[in-house]
Short mmCIF file of C-alpha atoms in Angstrom, two decimals:
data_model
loop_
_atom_site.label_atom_id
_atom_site.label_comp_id
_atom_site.label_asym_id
_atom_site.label_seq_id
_atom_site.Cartn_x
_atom_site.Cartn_y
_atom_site.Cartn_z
CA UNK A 19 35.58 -81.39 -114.78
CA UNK A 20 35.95 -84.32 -117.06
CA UNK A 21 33.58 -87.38 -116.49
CA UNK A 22 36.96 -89.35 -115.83
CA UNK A 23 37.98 -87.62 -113.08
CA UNK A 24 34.51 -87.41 -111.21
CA UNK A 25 34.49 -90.80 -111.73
CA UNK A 26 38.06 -91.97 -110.18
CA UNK A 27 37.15 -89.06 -107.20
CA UNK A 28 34.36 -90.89 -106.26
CA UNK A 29 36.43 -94.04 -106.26
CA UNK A 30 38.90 -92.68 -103.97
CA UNK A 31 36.10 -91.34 -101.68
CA UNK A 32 34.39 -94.67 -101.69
CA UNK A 33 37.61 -96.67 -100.47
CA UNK A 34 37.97 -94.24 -97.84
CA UNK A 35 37.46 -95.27 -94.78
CA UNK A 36 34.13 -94.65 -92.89
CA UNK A 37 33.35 -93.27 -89.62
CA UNK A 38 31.81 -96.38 -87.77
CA UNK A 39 28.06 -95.35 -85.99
CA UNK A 40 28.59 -95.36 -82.22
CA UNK A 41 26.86 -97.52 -79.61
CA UNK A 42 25.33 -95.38 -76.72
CA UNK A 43 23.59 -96.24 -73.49
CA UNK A 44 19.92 -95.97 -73.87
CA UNK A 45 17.38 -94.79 -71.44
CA UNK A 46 15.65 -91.77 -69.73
CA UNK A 47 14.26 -92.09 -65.96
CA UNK A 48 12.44 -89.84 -63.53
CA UNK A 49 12.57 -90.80 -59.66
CA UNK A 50 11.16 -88.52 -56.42
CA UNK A 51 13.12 -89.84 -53.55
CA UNK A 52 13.77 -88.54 -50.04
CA UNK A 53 17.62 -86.38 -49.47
CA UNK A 54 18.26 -89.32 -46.94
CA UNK A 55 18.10 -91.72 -50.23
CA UNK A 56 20.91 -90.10 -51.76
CA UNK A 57 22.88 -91.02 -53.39
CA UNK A 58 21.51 -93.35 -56.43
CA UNK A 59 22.57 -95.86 -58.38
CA UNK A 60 21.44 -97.04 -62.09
CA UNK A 61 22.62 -100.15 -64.47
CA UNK A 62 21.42 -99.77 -67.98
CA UNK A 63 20.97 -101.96 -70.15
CA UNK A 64 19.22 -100.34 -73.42
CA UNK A 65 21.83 -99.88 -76.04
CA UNK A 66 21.03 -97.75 -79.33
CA UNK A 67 23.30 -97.73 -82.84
CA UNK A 68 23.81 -93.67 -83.31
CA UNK A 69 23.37 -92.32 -86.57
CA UNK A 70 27.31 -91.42 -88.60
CA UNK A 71 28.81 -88.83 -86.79
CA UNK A 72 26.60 -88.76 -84.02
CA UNK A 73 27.73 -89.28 -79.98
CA UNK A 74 26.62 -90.40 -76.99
CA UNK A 75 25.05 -88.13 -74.42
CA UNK A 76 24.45 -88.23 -70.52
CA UNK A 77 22.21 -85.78 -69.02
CA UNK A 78 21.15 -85.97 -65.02
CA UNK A 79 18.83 -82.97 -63.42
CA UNK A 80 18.91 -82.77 -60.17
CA UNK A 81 15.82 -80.63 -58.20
CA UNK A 82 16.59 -80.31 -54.44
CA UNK A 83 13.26 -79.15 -52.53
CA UNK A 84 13.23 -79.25 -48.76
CA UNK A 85 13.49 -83.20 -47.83
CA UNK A 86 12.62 -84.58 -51.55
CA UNK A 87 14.88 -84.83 -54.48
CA UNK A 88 13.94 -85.26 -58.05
CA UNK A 89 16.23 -86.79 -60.45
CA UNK A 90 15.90 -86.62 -64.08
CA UNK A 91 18.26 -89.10 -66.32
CA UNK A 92 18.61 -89.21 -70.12
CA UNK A 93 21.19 -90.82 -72.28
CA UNK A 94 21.47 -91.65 -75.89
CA UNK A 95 22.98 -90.48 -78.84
CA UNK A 96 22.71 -87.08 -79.74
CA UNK A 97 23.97 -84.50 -83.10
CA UNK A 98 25.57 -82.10 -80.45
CA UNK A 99 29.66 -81.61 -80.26
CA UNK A 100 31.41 -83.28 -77.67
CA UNK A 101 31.86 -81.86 -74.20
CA UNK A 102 34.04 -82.51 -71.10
CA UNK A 103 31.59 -83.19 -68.32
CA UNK A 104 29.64 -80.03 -66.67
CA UNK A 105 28.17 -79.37 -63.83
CA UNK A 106 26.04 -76.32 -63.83
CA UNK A 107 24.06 -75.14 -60.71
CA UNK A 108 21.70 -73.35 -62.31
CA UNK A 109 19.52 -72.20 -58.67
CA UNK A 110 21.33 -72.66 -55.41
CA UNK A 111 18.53 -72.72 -52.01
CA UNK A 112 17.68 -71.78 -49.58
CA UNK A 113 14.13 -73.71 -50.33
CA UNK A 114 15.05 -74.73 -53.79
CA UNK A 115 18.85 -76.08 -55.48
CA UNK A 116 18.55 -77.11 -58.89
CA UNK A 117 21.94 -78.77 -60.81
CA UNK A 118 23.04 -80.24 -63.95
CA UNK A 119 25.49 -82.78 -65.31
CA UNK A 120 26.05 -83.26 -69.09
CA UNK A 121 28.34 -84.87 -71.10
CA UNK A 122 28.77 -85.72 -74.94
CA UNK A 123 31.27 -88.19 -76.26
CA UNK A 124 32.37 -89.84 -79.50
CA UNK A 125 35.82 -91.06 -77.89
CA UNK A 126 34.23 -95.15 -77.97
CA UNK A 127 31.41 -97.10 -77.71
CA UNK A 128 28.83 -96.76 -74.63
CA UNK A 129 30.82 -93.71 -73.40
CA UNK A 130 27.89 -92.33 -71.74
CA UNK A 131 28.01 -94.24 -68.74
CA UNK A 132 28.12 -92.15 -65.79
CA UNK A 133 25.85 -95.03 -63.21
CA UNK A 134 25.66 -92.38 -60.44
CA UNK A 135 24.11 -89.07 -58.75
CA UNK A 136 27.84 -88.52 -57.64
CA UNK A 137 28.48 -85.81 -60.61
CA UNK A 138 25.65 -83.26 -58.66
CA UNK A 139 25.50 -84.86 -55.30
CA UNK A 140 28.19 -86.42 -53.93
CA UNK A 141 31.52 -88.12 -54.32
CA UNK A 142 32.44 -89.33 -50.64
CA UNK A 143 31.77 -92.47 -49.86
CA UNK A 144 31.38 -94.11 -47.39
CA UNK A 145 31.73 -91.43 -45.51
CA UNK A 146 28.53 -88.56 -45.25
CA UNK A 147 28.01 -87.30 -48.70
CA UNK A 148 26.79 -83.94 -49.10
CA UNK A 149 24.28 -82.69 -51.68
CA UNK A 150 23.53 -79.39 -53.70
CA UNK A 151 22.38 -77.75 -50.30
CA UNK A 152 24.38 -79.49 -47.94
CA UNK A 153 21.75 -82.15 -46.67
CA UNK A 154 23.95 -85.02 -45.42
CA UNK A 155 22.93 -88.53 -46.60
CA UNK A 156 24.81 -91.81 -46.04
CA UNK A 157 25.62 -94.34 -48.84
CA UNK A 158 24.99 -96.89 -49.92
CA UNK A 159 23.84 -95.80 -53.49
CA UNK A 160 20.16 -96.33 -53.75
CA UNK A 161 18.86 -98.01 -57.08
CA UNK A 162 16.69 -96.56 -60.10
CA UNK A 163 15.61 -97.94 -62.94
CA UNK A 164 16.23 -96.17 -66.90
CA UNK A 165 13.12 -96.53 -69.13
CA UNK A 166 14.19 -97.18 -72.53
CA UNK A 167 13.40 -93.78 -74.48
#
């Protein structure tokens, strides 16, 4: 290939428009609450500039054991392809329910913004909400804070 035409190729590719870096919500959390504080409710505030190409990711673990609940959040940016939300339970109880939410996104900025449990625990409100193993808890949401990661 002639020096010429490498050159005016990499012209072309360098008026080209770019992909622009996405803006994600930033911040991970861990909380141990009681089934009769469910559901929960986060604001973030962390934001993070994703690397080209990159999207934004939500990720919420939810451990049911007897009265207690742990709740793992995380949500940034992240190299995997994008996904419609899932929820996966990976152990239903008795004793023990364990379920997962994710969700990966490129379609615009802060996408990841799922504020809720409601994806594994609940969506009615404000009547009795029911989580992975049926407890019954009442809203209103409860409130946890998101470390930035």
């Amino acid at each position: 290939m002639s020096p010429a035409l490498l050159l005016a190729l990499l012209g072309i590719a360098l008026m080209l428009p770019r992909v622009q870096a996405l803006t994600c919500q930033l911040g991970t959390g861990e909380a141990v609450k009681n089934v009769s504080d469910m559901p929960l409710h986060w604001t973030v505030t962390n934001q993070q500039v994703c690397e080209d190409g990159w999207g934004c990711q939500d990720t919420l673990l939810l451990t049911e054991t007897g009265p207690h609940v742990n709740l793992v959040v995380s949500k940034g940016c992240t190299p995997e392809a994008d996904h419609e939300a899932r929820v996966t339970q990976h152990r239903a109880g008795p004793g023990c329910s364990i379920v997962s939410y994710t969700h990966v996104c490129r379609n615009k900025d802060l996408c990841n913004n799922v504020p809720n449990t409601f994806p594994v625990w609940g969506t009615h409100c404000p009547q009795q909400s029911r989580g992975p193993c049926g407890a019954q808890s009442a809203c209103p949401q409860k409130a946890v804070h998101l470390q930035q990661s």
